[in-house]
CSV table of C-alpha atoms and ligand atoms in Angstrom, one decimal:
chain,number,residue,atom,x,y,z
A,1,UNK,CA,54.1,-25.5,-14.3
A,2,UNK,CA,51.4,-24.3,-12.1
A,3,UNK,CA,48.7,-21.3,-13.1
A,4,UNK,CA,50.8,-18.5,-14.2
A,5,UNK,CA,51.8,-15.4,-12.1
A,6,UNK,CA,50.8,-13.2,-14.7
A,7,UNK,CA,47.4,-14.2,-14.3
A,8,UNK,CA,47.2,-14.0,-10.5
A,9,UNK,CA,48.1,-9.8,-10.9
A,10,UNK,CA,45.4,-10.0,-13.8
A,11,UNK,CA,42.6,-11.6,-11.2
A,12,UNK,CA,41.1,-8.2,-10.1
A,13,UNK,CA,41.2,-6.9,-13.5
A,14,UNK,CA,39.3,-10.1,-15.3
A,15,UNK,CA,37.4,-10.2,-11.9
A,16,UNK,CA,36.0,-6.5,-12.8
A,17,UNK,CA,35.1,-7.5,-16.3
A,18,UNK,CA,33.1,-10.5,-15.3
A,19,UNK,CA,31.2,-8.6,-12.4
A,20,UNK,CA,30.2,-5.9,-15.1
A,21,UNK,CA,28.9,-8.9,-17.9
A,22,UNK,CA,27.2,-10.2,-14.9
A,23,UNK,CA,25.5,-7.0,-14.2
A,24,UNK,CA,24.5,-6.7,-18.0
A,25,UNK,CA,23.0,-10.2,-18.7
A,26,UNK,CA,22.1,-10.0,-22.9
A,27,UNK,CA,20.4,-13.4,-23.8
A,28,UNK,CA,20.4,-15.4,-27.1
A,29,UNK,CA,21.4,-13.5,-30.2
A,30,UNK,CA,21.1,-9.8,-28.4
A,31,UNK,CA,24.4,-9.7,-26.9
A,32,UNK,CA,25.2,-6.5,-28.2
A,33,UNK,CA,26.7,-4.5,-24.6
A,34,UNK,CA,29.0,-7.8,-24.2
A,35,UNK,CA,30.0,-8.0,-27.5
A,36,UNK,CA,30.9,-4.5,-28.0
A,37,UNK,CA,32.7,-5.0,-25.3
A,38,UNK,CA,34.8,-7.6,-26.1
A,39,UNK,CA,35.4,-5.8,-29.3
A,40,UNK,CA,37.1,-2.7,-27.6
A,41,UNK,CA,38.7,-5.0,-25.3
A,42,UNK,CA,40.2,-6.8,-28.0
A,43,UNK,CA,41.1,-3.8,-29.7
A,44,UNK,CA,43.1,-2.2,-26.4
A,45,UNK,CA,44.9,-5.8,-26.3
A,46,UNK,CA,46.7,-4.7,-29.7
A,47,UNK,CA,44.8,-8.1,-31.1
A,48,UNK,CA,45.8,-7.9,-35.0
A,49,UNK,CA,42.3,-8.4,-36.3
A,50,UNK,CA,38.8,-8.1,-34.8
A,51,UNK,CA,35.8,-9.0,-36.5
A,52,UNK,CA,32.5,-8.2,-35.4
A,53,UNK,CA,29.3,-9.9,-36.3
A,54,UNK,CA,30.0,-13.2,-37.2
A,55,UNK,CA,26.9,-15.8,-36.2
A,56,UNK,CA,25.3,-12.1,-36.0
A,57,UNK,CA,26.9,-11.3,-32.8
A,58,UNK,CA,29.6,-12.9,-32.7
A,59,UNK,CA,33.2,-11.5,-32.3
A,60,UNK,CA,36.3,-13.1,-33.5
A,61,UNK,CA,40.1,-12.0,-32.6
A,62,UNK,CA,43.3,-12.7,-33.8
A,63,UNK,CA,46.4,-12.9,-32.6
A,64,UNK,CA,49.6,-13.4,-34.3
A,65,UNK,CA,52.8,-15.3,-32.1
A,66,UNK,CA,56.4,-13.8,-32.4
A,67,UNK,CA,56.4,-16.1,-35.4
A,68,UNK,CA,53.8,-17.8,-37.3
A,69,UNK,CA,56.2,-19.8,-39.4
A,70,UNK,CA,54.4,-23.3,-37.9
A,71,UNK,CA,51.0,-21.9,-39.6
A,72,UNK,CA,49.5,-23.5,-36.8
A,73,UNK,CA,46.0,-21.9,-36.4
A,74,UNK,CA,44.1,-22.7,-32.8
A,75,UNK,CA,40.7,-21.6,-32.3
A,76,UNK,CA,39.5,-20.8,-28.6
A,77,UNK,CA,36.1,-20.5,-28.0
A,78,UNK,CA,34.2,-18.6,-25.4
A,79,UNK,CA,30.0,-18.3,-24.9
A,80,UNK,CA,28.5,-14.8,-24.1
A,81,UNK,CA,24.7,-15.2,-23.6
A,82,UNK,CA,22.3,-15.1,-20.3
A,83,UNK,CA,19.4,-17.1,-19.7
A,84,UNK,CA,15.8,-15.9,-19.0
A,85,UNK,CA,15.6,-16.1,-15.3
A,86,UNK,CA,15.3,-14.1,-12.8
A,87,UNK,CA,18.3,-13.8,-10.4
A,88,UNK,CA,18.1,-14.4,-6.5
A,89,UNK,CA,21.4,-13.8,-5.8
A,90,UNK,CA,21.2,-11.0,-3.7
A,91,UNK,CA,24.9,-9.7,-5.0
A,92,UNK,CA,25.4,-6.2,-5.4
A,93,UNK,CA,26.7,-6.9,-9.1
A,94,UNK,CA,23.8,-8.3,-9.5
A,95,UNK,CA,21.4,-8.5,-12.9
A,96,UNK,CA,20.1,-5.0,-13.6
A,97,UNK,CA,17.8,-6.7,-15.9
A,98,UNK,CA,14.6,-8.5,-15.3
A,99,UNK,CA,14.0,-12.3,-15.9
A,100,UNK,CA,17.5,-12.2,-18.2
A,101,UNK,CA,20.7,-13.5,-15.5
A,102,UNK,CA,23.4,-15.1,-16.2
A,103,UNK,CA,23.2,-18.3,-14.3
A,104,UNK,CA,25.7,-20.5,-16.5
A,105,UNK,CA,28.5,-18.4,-15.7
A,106,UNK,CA,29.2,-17.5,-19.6
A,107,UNK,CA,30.1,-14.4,-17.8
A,108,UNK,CA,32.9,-16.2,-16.2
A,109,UNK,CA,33.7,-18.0,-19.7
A,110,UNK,CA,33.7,-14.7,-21.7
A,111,UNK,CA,35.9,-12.6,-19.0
A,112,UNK,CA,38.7,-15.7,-18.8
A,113,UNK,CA,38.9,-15.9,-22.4
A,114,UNK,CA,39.6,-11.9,-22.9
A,115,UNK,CA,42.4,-12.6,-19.9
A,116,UNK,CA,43.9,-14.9,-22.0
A,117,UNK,CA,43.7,-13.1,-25.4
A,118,UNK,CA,45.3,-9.9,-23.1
A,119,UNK,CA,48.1,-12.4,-21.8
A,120,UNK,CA,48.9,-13.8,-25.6
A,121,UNK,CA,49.0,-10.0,-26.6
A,122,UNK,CA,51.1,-8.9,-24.7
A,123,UNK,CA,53.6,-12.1,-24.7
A,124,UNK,CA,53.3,-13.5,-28.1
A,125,UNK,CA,55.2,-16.6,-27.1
A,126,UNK,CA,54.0,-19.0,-29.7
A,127,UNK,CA,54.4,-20.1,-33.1
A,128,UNK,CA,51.4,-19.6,-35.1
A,129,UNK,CA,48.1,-18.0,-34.7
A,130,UNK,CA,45.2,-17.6,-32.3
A,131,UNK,CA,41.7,-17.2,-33.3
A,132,UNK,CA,39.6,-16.2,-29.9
A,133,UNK,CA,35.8,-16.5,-30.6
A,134,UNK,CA,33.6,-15.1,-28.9
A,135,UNK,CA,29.7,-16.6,-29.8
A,136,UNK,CA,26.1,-16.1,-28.8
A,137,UNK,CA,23.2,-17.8,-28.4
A,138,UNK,CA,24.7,-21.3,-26.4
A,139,UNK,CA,21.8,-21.5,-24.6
A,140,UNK,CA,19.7,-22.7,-27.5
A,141,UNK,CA,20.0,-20.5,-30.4
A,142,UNK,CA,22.6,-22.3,-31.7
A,143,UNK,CA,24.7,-19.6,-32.4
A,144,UNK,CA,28.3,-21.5,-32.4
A,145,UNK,CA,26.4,-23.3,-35.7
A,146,UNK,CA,25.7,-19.8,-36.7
A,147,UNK,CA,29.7,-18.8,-37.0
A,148,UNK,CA,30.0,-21.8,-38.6
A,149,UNK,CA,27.9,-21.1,-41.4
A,150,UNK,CA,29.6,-17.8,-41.6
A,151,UNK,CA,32.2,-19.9,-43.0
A,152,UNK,CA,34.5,-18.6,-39.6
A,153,UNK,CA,36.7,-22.0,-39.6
A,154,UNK,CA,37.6,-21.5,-43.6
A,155,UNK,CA,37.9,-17.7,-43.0
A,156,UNK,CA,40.7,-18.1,-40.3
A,157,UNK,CA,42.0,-21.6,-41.4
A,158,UNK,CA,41.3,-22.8,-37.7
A,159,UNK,CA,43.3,-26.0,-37.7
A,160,UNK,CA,42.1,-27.2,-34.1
A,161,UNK,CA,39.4,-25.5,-31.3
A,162,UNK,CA,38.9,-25.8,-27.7
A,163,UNK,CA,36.4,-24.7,-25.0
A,164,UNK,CA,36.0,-24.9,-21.5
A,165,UNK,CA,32.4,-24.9,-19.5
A,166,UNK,CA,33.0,-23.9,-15.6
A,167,UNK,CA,31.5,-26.7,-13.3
A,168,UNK,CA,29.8,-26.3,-9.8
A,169,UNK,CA,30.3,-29.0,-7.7
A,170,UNK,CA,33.9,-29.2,-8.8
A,171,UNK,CA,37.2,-28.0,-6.2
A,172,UNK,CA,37.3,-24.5,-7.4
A,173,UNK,CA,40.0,-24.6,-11.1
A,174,UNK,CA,40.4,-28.4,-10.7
A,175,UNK,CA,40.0,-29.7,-14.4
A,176,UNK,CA,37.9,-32.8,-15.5
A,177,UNK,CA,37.3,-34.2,-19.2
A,178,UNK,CA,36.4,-36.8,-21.6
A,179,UNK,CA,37.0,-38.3,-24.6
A,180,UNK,CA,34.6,-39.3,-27.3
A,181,UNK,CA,30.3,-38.4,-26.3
A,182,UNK,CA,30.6,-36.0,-23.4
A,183,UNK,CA,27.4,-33.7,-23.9
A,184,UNK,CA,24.0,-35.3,-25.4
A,185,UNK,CA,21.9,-34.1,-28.4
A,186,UNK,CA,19.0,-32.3,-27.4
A,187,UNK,CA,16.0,-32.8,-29.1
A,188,UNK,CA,12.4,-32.2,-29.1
A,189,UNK,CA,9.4,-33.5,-30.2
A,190,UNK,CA,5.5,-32.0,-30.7
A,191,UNK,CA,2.9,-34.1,-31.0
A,192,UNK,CA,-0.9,-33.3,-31.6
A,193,UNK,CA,-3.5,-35.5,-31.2
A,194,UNK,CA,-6.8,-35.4,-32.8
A,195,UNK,CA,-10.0,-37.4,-31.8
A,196,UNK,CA,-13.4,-36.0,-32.0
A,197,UNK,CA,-14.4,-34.2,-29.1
A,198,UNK,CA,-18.0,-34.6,-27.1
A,199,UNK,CA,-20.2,-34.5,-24.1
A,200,UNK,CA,-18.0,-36.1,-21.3
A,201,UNK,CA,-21.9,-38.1,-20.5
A,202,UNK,CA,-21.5,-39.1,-24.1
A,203,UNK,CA,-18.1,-41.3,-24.4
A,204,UNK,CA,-19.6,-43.5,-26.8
A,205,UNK,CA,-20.2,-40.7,-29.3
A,206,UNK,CA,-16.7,-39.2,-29.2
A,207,UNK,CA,-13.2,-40.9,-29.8
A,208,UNK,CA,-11.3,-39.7,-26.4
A,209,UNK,CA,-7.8,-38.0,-27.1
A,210,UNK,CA,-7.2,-37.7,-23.5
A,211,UNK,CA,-7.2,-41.4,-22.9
A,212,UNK,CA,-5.1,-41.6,-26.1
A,213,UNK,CA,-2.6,-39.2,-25.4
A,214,UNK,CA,-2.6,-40.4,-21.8
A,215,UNK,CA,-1.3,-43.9,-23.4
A,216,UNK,CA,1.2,-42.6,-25.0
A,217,UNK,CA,2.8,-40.6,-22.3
A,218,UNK,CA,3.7,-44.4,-20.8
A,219,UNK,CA,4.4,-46.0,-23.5
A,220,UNK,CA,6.9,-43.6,-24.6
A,221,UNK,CA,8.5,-44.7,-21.6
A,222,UNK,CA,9.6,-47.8,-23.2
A,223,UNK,CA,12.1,-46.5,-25.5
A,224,UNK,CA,14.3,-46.2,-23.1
A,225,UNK,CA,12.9,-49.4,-20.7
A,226,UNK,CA,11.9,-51.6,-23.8
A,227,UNK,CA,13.7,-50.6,-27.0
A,228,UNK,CA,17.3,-49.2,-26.2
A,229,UNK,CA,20.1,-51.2,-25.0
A,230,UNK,CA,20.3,-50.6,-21.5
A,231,UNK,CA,24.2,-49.9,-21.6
A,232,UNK,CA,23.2,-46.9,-24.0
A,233,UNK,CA,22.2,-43.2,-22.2
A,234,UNK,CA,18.4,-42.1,-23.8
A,235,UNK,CA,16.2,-39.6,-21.9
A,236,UNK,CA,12.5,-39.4,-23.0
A,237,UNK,CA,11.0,-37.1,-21.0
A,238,UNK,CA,7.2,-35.7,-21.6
A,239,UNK,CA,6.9,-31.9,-20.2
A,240,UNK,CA,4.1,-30.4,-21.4
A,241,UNK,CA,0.7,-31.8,-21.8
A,242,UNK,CA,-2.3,-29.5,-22.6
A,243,UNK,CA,-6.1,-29.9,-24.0
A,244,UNK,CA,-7.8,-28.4,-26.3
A,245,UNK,CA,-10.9,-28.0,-23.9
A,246,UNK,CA,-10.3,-26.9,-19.8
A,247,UNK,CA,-14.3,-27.6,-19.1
A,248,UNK,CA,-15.5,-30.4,-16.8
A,249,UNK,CA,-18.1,-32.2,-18.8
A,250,UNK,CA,-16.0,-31.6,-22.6
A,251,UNK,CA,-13.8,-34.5,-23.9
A,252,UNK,CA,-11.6,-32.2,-25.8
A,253,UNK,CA,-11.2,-32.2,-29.6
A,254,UNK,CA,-7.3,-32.3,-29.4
A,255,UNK,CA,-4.1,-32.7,-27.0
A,256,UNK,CA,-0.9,-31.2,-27.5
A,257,UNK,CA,2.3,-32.9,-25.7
A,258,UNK,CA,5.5,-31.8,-25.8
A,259,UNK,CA,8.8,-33.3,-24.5
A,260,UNK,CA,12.6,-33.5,-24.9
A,261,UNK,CA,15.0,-36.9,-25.9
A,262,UNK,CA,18.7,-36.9,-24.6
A,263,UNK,CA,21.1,-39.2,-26.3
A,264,UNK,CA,24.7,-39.7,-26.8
A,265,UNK,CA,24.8,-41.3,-30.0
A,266,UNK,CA,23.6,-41.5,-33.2
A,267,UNK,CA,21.7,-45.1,-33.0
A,268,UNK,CA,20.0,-43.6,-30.1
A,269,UNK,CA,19.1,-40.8,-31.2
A,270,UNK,CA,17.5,-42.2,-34.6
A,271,UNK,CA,15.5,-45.0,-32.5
A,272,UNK,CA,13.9,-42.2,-30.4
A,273,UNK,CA,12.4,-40.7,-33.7
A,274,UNK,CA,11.0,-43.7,-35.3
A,275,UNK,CA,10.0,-44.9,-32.1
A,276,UNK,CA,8.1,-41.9,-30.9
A,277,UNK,CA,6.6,-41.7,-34.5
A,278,UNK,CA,5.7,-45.3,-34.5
A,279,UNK,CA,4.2,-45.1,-30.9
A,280,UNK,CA,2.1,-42.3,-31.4
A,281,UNK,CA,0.6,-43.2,-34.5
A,282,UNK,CA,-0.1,-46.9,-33.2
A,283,UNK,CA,-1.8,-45.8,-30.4
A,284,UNK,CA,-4.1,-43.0,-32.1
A,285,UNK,CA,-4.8,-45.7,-34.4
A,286,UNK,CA,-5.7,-48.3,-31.9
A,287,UNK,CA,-7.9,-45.5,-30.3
A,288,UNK,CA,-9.1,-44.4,-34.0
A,289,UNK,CA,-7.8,-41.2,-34.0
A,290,UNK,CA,-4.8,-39.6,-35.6
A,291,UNK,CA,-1.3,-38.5,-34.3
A,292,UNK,CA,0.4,-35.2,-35.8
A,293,UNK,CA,4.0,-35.9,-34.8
A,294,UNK,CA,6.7,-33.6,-35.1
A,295,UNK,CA,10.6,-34.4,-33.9
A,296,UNK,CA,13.1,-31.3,-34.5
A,297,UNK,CA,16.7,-31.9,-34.1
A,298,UNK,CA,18.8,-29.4,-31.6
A,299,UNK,CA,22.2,-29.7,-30.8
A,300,UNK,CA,24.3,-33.0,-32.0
A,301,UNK,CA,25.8,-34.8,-29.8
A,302,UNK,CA,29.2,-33.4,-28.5
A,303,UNK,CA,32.2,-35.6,-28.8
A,304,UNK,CA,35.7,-34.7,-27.9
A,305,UNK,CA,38.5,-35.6,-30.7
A,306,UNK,CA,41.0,-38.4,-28.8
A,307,UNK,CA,44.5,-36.6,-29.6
A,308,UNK,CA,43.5,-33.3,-28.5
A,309,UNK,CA,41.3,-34.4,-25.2
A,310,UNK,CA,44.8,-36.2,-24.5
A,311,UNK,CA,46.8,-32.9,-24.7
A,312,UNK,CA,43.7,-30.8,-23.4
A,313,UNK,CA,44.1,-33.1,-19.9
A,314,UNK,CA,48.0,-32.8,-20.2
A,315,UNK,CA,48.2,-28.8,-20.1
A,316,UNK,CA,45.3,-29.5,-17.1
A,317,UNK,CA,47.7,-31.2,-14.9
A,318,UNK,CA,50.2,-29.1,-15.6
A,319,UNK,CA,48.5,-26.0,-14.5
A,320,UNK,CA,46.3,-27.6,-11.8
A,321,UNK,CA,48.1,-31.1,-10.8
A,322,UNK,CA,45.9,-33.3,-11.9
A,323,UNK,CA,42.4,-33.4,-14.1
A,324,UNK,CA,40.0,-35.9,-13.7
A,325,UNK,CA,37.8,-38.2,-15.8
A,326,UNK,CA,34.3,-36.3,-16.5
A,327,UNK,CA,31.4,-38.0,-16.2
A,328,UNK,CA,28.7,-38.0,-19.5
A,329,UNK,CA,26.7,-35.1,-19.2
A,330,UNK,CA,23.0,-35.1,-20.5
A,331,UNK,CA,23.2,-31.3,-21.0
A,332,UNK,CA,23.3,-30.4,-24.4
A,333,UNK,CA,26.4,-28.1,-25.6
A,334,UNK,CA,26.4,-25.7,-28.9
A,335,UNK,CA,30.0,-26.4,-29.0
A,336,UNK,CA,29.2,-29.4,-30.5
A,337,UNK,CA,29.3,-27.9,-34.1
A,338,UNK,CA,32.6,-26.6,-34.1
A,339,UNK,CA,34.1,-29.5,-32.8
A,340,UNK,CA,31.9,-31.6,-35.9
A,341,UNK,CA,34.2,-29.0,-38.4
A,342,UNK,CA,37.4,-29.5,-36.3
A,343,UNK,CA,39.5,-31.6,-34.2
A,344,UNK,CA,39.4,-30.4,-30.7
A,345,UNK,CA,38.4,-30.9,-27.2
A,346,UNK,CA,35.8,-29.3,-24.3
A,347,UNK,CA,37.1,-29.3,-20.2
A,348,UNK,CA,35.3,-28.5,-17.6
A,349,UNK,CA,37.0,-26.5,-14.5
A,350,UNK,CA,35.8,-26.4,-11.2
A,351,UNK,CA,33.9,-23.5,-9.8
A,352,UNK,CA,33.4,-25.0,-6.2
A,353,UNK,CA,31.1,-25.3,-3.9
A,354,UNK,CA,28.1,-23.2,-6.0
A,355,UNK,CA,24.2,-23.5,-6.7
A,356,UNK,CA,23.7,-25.4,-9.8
A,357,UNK,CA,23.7,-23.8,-13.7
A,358,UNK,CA,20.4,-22.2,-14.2
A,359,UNK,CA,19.8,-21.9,-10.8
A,360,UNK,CA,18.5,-18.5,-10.1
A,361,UNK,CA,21.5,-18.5,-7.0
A,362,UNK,CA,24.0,-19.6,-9.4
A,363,UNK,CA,27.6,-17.4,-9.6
A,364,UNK,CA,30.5,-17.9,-11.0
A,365,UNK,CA,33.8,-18.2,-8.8
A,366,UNK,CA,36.1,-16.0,-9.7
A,367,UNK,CA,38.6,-17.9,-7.9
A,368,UNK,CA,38.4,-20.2,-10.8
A,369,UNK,CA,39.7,-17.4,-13.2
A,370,UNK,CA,43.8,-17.8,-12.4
A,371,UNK,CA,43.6,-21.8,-13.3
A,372,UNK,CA,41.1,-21.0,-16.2
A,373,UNK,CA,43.3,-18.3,-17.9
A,374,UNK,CA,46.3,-20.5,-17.4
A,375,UNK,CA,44.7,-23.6,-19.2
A,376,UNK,CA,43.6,-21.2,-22.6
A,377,UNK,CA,47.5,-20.0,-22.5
A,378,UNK,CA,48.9,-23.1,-22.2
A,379,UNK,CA,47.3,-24.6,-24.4
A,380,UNK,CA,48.7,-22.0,-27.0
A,381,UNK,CA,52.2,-21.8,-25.7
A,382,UNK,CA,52.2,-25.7,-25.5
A,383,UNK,CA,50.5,-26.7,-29.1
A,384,UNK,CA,52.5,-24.0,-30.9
A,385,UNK,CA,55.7,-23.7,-29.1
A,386,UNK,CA,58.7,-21.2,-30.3
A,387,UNK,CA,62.0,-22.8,-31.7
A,388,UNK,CA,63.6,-21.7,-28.3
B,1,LIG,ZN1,23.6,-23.3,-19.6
B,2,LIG,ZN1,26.7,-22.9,-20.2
């Protein structure tokens, strides 16, 4: 069963939505325009239920099938949120906004996912209920944890969820997945150092935080050369480093540096914080100074549930011929806390030949949008099939 017709005389339509969330790029928790839009969308679909601010801006629909007797509940999820960047695309849909674009293509994700939700309305051929969510804040508000803690998988007794990231460098609505870690945990750390700043004639009377924090810049290299096992993925990665004092002749007082660790499992992820703790108050020591170190946890790590991922590349093949193994990606996902409340699985589909996400000459293909929209009805028809 290739992409479905119905979806190929919906293109222009779900095309026209997307071009107009493109134009109106809202980022992190202000997606108001889009999610108002998707509200009245929803509504015109004859969905049976639409809530609106879940995870503040989030919308939620549901959708009965022609029988719910199965009381099979599926959850599909869909981002809504721009970044802060400034588009270079040159389109004539372009961003009417300044410095807010959206250059992950949650335009793409939001529009596909409202094609599907106006396919399953208008067919109802499943048994048991659809829950289409529509979040904010993905790109680093966390706001999929948000409609978690709205208590949005109790509410709707979601059983199972899904979600789908579009992917450039793929053939345009060709399907790749994993099971198990597929996204990393995104964390970042803060770390102050404090010394006692001088004349920069007068080393011997100060205690140098440059030279201190300088040291621990490399040696926080060795977490991942020294300390991890080498067949495990950890990024440490220092990206800010700033002193207290921009003078020639002033051995600053302090030095802030800043960074980000990428891991894909647990261990990893807890031998990144000791270590960086451990590290950075060694070496201030050693230098007799004092490290302020502060590690903040972001976005878990985002693992695919086996059963579902096996079903999730199944209803791929079937729409597209065939779906490939994904590679692990060092991205992080907010996805990752729905699928730590339920079973489910994340795909990627192709969106061709394209700039990169967050690339200010990113756009989505809308040539991906037929195989996309198949893939969320499948899934439905497929995991909640009728009697007949
Ligand atoms: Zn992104
Ligand atoms: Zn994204």
């Amino acid at each position: 069963m290739p992409v479905k017709n119905r979806f190929a005389e919906l293109q222009d339509e779900i095309t026209a939505w997307r071009r107009d969330i493109h134009e109106n790029p809202e980022i992190l928790f202000e997606t108001h325009r889009t999610s108002a839009m998707v509200a009245e969308k929803l509504q015109e679909f004859g969905c049976d239920e639409i809530v609106t601010g879940i995870g503040r801006t989030g919308v939620v629909g549901v959708i009965k099938g022609k029988s719910s007797a199965s009381g099979k509940v599926i959850g599909l999820r869909a981002d809504m949120d721009a970044l802060p960047i400034h588009e270079a695309t040159g389109l004539d849909y372009a961003s009417k906004t300044p410095n807010a674009m959206h250059a992950c293509g949650h335009d793409g994700h939001t529009a596909m996912l409202l094609g599907a939700a106006k396919f399953l309305s208008e067919t109802r051929n499943f048994d048991g209920t659809v829950v289409v969510i529509f979040q904010p804040a993905e790109e680093g508000g966390g706001g999929g944890k948000e409609m978690c803690d709205d208590g949005m998988m109790e509410r709707w007794g979601i059983q199972e969820v899904y979600g789908m990231h579009n992917w450039p460098g793929r053939p345009i609505g060709s399907f790749a997945i994993r099971s198990g870690a597929f996204f990393a945990a995104t964390d970042t750390f803060d770390i102050t150092f404090e010394g006692r700043g001088g004349h920069a004639a007068k080393p011997q009377e100060t205690v140098d935080t440059t030279v201190m924090a300088a040291q621990a810049v490399l040696a926080l290299q060795t977490i991942a050369a020294r300390n991890a096992d080498p067949v495990q993925q950890i990024v440490v990665s220092v990206t800010s480093f700033e002193t207290s004092s921009k003078a020639f002749n002033v051995i600053p007082q302090r030095v802030q540096i800043k960074g980000t660790v990428r891991t894909m499992s647990k261990e990893m992820r807890d031998l990144a914080e000791t270590r960086i703790k451990e590290i950075c108050n060694g070496i201030s020591a050693t230098f007799g100074g004092t490290a302020d170190v502060t590690y903040n946890r972001g976005y878990p790590v985002m693992a695919n549930h086996d059963a579902q991922t096996e079903f999730a590349a199944d209803v791929a093949k079937k729409v597209s011929g065939s779906c490939d193994e994904a590679p692990l990606v060092m991205g992080g996902e907010d996805f990752a806390y729905m699928l730590e409340e339920r079973p489910g699985a994340y795909i990627l589909v192709g969106n061709g030949d394209s700039a990169s996400v967050h690339h200010p000459e990113y756009n989505f293909n809308d040539e991906a949008i037929p195989a996309g929209c198949s893939w969320w009805a499948e899934i439905v028809e497929q995991r909640m099939p009728t009697a007949n």
